PDB file of C-alpha atoms in Angstrom:
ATOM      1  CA  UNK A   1     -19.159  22.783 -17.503  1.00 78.00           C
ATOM      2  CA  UNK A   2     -16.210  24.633 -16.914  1.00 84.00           C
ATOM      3  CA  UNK A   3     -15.613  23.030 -13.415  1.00 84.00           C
ATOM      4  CA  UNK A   4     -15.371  19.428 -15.168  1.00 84.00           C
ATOM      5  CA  UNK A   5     -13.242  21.253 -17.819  1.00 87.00           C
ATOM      6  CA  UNK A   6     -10.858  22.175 -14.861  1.00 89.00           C
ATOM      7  CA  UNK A   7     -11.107  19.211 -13.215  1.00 87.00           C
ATOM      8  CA  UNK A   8     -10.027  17.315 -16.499  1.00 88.00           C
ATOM      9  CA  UNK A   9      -7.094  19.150 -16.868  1.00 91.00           C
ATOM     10  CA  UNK A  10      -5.754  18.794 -13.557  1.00 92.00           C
ATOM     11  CA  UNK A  11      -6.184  15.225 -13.530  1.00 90.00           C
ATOM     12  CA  UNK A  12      -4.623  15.222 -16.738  1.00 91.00           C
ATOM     13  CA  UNK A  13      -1.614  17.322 -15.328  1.00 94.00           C
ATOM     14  CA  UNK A  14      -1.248  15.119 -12.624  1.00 93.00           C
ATOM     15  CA  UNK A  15      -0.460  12.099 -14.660  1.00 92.00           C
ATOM     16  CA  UNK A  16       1.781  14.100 -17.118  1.00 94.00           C
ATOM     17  CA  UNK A  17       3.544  15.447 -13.705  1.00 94.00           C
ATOM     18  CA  UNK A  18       4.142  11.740 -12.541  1.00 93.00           C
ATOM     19  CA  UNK A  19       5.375  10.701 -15.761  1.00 94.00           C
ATOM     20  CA  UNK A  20       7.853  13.803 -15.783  1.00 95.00           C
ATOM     21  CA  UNK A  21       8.597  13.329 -12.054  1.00 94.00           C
ATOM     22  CA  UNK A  22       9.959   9.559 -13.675  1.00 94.00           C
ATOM     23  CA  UNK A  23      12.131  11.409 -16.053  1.00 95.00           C
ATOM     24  CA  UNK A  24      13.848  13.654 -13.960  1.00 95.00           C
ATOM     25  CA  UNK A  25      15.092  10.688 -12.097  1.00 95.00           C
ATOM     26  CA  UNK A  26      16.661   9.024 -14.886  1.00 96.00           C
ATOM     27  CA  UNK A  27      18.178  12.581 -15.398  1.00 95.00           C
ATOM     28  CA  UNK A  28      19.549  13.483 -11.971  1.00 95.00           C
ATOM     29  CA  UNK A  29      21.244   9.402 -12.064  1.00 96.00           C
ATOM     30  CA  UNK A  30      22.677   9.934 -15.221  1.00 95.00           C
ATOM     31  CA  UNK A  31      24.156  13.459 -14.457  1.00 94.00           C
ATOM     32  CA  UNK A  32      25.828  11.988 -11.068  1.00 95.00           C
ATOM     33  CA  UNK A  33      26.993   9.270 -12.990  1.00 96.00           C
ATOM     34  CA  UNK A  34      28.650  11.823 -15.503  1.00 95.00           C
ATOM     35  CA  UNK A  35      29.802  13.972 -11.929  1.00 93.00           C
ATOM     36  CA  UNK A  36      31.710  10.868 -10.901  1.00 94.00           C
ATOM     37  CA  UNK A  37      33.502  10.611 -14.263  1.00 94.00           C
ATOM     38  CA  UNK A  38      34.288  14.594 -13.842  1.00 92.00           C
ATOM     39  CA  UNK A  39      35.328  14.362 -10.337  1.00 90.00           C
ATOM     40  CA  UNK A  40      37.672  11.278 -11.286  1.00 90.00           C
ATOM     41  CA  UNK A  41      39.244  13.202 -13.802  1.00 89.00           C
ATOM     42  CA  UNK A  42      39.893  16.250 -11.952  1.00 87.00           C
ATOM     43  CA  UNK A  43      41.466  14.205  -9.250  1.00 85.00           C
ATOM     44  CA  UNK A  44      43.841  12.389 -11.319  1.00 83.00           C
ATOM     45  CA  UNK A  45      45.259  15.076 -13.645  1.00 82.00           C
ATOM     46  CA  UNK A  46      45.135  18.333 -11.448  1.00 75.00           C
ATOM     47  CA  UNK A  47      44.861  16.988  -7.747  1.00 64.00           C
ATOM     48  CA  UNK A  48      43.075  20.563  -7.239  1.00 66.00           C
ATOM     49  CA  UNK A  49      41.504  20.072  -3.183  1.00 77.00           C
ATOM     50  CA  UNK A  50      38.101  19.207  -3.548  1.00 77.00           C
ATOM     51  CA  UNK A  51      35.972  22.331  -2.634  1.00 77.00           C
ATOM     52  CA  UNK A  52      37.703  24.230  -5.799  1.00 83.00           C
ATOM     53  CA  UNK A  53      36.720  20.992  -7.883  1.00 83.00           C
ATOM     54  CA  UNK A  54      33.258  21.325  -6.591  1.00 82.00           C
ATOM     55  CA  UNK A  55      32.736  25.485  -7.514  1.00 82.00           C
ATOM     56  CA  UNK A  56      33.903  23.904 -10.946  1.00 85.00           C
ATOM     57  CA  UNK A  57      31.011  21.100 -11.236  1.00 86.00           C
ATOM     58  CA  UNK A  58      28.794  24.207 -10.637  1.00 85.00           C
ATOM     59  CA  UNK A  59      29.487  25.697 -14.072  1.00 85.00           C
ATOM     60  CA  UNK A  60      29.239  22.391 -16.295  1.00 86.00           C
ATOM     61  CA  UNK A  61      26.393  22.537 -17.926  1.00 88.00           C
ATOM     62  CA  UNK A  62      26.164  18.802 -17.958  1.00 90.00           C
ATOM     63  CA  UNK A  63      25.092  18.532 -14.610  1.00 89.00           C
ATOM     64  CA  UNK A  64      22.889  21.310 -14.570  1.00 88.00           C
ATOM     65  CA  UNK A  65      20.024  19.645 -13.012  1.00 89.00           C
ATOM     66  CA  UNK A  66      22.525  18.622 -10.168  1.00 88.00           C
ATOM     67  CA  UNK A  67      20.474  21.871  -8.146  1.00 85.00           C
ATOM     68  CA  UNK A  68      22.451  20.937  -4.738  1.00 85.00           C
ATOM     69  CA  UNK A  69      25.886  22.027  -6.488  1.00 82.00           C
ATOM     70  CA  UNK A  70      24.713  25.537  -6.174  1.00 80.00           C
ATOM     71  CA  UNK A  71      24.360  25.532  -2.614  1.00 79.00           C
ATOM     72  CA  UNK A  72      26.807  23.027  -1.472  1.00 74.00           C
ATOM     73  CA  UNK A  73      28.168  23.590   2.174  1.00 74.00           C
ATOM     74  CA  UNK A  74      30.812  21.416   3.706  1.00 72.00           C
ATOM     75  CA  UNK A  75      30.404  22.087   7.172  1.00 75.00           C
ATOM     76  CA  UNK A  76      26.853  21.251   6.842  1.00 79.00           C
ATOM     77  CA  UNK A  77      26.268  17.999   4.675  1.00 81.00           C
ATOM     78  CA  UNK A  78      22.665  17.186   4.097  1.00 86.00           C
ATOM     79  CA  UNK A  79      21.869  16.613   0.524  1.00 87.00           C
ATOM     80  CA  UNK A  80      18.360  15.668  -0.847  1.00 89.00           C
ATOM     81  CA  UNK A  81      17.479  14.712  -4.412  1.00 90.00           C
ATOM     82  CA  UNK A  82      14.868  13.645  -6.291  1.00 90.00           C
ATOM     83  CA  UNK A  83      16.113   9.776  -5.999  1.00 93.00           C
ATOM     84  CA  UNK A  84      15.184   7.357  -3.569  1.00 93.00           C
ATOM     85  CA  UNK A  85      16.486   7.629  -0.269  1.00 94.00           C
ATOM     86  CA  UNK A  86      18.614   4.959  -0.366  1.00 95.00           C
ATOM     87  CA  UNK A  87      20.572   6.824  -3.412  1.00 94.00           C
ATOM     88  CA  UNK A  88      20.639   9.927  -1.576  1.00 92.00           C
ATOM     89  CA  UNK A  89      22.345   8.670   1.708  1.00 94.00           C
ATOM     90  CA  UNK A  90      25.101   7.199  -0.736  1.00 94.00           C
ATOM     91  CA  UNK A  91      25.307  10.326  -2.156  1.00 93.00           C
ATOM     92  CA  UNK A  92      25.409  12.119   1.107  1.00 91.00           C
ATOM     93  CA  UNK A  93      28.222   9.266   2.352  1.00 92.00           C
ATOM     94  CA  UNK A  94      30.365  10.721  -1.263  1.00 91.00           C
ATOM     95  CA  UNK A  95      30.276  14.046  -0.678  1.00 87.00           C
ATOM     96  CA  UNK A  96      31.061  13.800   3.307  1.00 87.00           C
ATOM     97  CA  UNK A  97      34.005  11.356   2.867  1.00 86.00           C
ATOM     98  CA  UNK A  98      35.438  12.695  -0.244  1.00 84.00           C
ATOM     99  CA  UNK A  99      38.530  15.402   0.713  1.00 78.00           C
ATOM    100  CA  UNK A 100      39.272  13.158   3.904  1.00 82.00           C
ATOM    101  CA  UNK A 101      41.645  10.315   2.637  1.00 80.00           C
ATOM    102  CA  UNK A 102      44.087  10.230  -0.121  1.00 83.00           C
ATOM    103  CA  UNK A 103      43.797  10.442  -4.152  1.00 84.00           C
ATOM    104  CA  UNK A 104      43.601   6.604  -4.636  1.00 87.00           C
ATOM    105  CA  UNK A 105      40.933   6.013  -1.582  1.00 89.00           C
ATOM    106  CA  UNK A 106      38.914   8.961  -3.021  1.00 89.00           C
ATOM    107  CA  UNK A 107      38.823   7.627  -6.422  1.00 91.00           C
ATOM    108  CA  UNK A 108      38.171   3.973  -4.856  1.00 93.00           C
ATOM    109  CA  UNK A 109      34.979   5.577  -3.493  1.00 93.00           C
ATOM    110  CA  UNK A 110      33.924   7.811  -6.325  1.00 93.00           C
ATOM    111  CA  UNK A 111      34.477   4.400  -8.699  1.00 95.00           C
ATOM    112  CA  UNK A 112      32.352   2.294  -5.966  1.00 95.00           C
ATOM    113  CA  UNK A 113      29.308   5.243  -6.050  1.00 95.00           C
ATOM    114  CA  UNK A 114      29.345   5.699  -9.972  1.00 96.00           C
ATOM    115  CA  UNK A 115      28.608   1.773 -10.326  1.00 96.00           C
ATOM    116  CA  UNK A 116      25.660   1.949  -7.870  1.00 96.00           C
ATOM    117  CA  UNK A 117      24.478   4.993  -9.666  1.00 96.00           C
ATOM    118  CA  UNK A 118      24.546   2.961 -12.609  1.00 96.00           C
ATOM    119  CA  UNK A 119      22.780   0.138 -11.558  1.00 96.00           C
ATOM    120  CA  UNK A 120      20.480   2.910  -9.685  1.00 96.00           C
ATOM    121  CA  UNK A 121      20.076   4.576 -13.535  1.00 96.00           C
ATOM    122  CA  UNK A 122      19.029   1.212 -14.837  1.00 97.00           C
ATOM    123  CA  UNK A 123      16.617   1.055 -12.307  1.00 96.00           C
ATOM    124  CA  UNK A 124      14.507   4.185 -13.232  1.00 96.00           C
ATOM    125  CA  UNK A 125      15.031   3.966 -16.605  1.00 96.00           C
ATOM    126  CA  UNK A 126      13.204   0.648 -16.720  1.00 96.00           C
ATOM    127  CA  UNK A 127      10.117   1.960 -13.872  1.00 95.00           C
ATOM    128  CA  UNK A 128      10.381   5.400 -16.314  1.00 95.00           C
ATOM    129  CA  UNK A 129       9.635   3.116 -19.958  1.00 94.00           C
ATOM    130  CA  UNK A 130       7.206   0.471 -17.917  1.00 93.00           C
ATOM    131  CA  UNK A 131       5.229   3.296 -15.937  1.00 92.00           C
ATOM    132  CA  UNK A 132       5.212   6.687 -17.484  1.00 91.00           C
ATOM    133  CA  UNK A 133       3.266   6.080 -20.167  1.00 91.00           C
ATOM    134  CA  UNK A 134       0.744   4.252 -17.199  1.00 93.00           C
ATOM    135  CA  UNK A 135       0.584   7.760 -15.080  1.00 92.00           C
ATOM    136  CA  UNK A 136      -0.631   9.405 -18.073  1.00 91.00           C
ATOM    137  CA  UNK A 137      -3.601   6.618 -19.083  1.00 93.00           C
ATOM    138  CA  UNK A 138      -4.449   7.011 -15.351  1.00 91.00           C
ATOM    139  CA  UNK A 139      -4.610  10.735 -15.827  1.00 91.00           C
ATOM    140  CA  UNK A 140      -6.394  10.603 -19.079  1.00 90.00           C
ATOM    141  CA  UNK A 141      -9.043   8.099 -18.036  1.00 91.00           C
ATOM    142  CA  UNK A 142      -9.294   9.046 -14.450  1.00 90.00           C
ATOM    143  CA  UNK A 143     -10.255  12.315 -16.098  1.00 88.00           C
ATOM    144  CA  UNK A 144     -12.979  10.947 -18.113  1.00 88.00           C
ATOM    145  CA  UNK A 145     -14.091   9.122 -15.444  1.00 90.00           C
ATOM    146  CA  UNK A 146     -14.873  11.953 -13.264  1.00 84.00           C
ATOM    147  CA  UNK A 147     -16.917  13.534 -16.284  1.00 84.00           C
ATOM    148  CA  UNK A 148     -18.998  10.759 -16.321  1.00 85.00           C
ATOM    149  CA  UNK A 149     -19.778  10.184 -13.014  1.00 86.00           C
ATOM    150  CA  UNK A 150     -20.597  14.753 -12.699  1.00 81.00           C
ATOM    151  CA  UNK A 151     -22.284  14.310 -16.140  1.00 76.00           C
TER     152      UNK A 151
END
């Protein structure tokens, strides 16, 4: 009996591990979003050069599931979140094209990602409240349907 009690709860986890994987979506869109509005801001009022803005991202705790902050390397641009791909390449196209043109182009693209992050954030936020609740039924009865079918 223990075996089905294990194999319950792992079923169980998986759907509740879905359901979070959904969540952390609508997190990592909404902290970019928020990134775009502190990136803007440090561009207009300090025009500090870019790399010194982003060692300062690193430290807001806003963005603190923004994990590719941490490790950010210039030379070397290859960033990977938990978004679609589609979401990541624009974020990838951000970071390797901000620094290279002036203030107003810079802020042009930050403006242009932020409002297809935002339509991005809608996006999983609606999939998150029409699915996540769906992951965890399918872990809950997919559970109980292996205990039947070893009972």
């Amino acid at each position: 009996y223990l075996g089905i009690i294990l194999l319950n709860l792992s079923w169980i986890a998986a759907g509740f591990s879905n359901a979070y994987r959904l969540k952390r979506k609508c997190i990592v869109s909404n902290e970019l979003v928020e990134m775009c509005n502190l990136i803007a801001i440090e561009l207009e009022f300090s025009v500090n050069e870019t790399g010194k803005i982003i060692k300062r991202l690193c430290s807001e705790p806003s963005l603190s599931h923004l994990d590719f902050l941490n490790s950010f390397d210039f030379e070397n641009i290859h960033i990977k979140t938990e978004l679609d791909d589609e979401d990541n390449e624009r974020l990838n196209f951000l970071f390797k094209n901000i620094g290279k043109t002036d203030i107003s182009s810079m802020l042009n693209l930050i403006e242009s990602f932020k409002q297809n992050m935002i339509i991005s954030k809608k996006k999983y936020e609606n999939y998150y409240k029409n699915h996540s609740r769906l992951y965890i039924a399918f872990g809950i009865f997919g559970s109980l349907a292996v205990t039947l079918v070893l009972i």
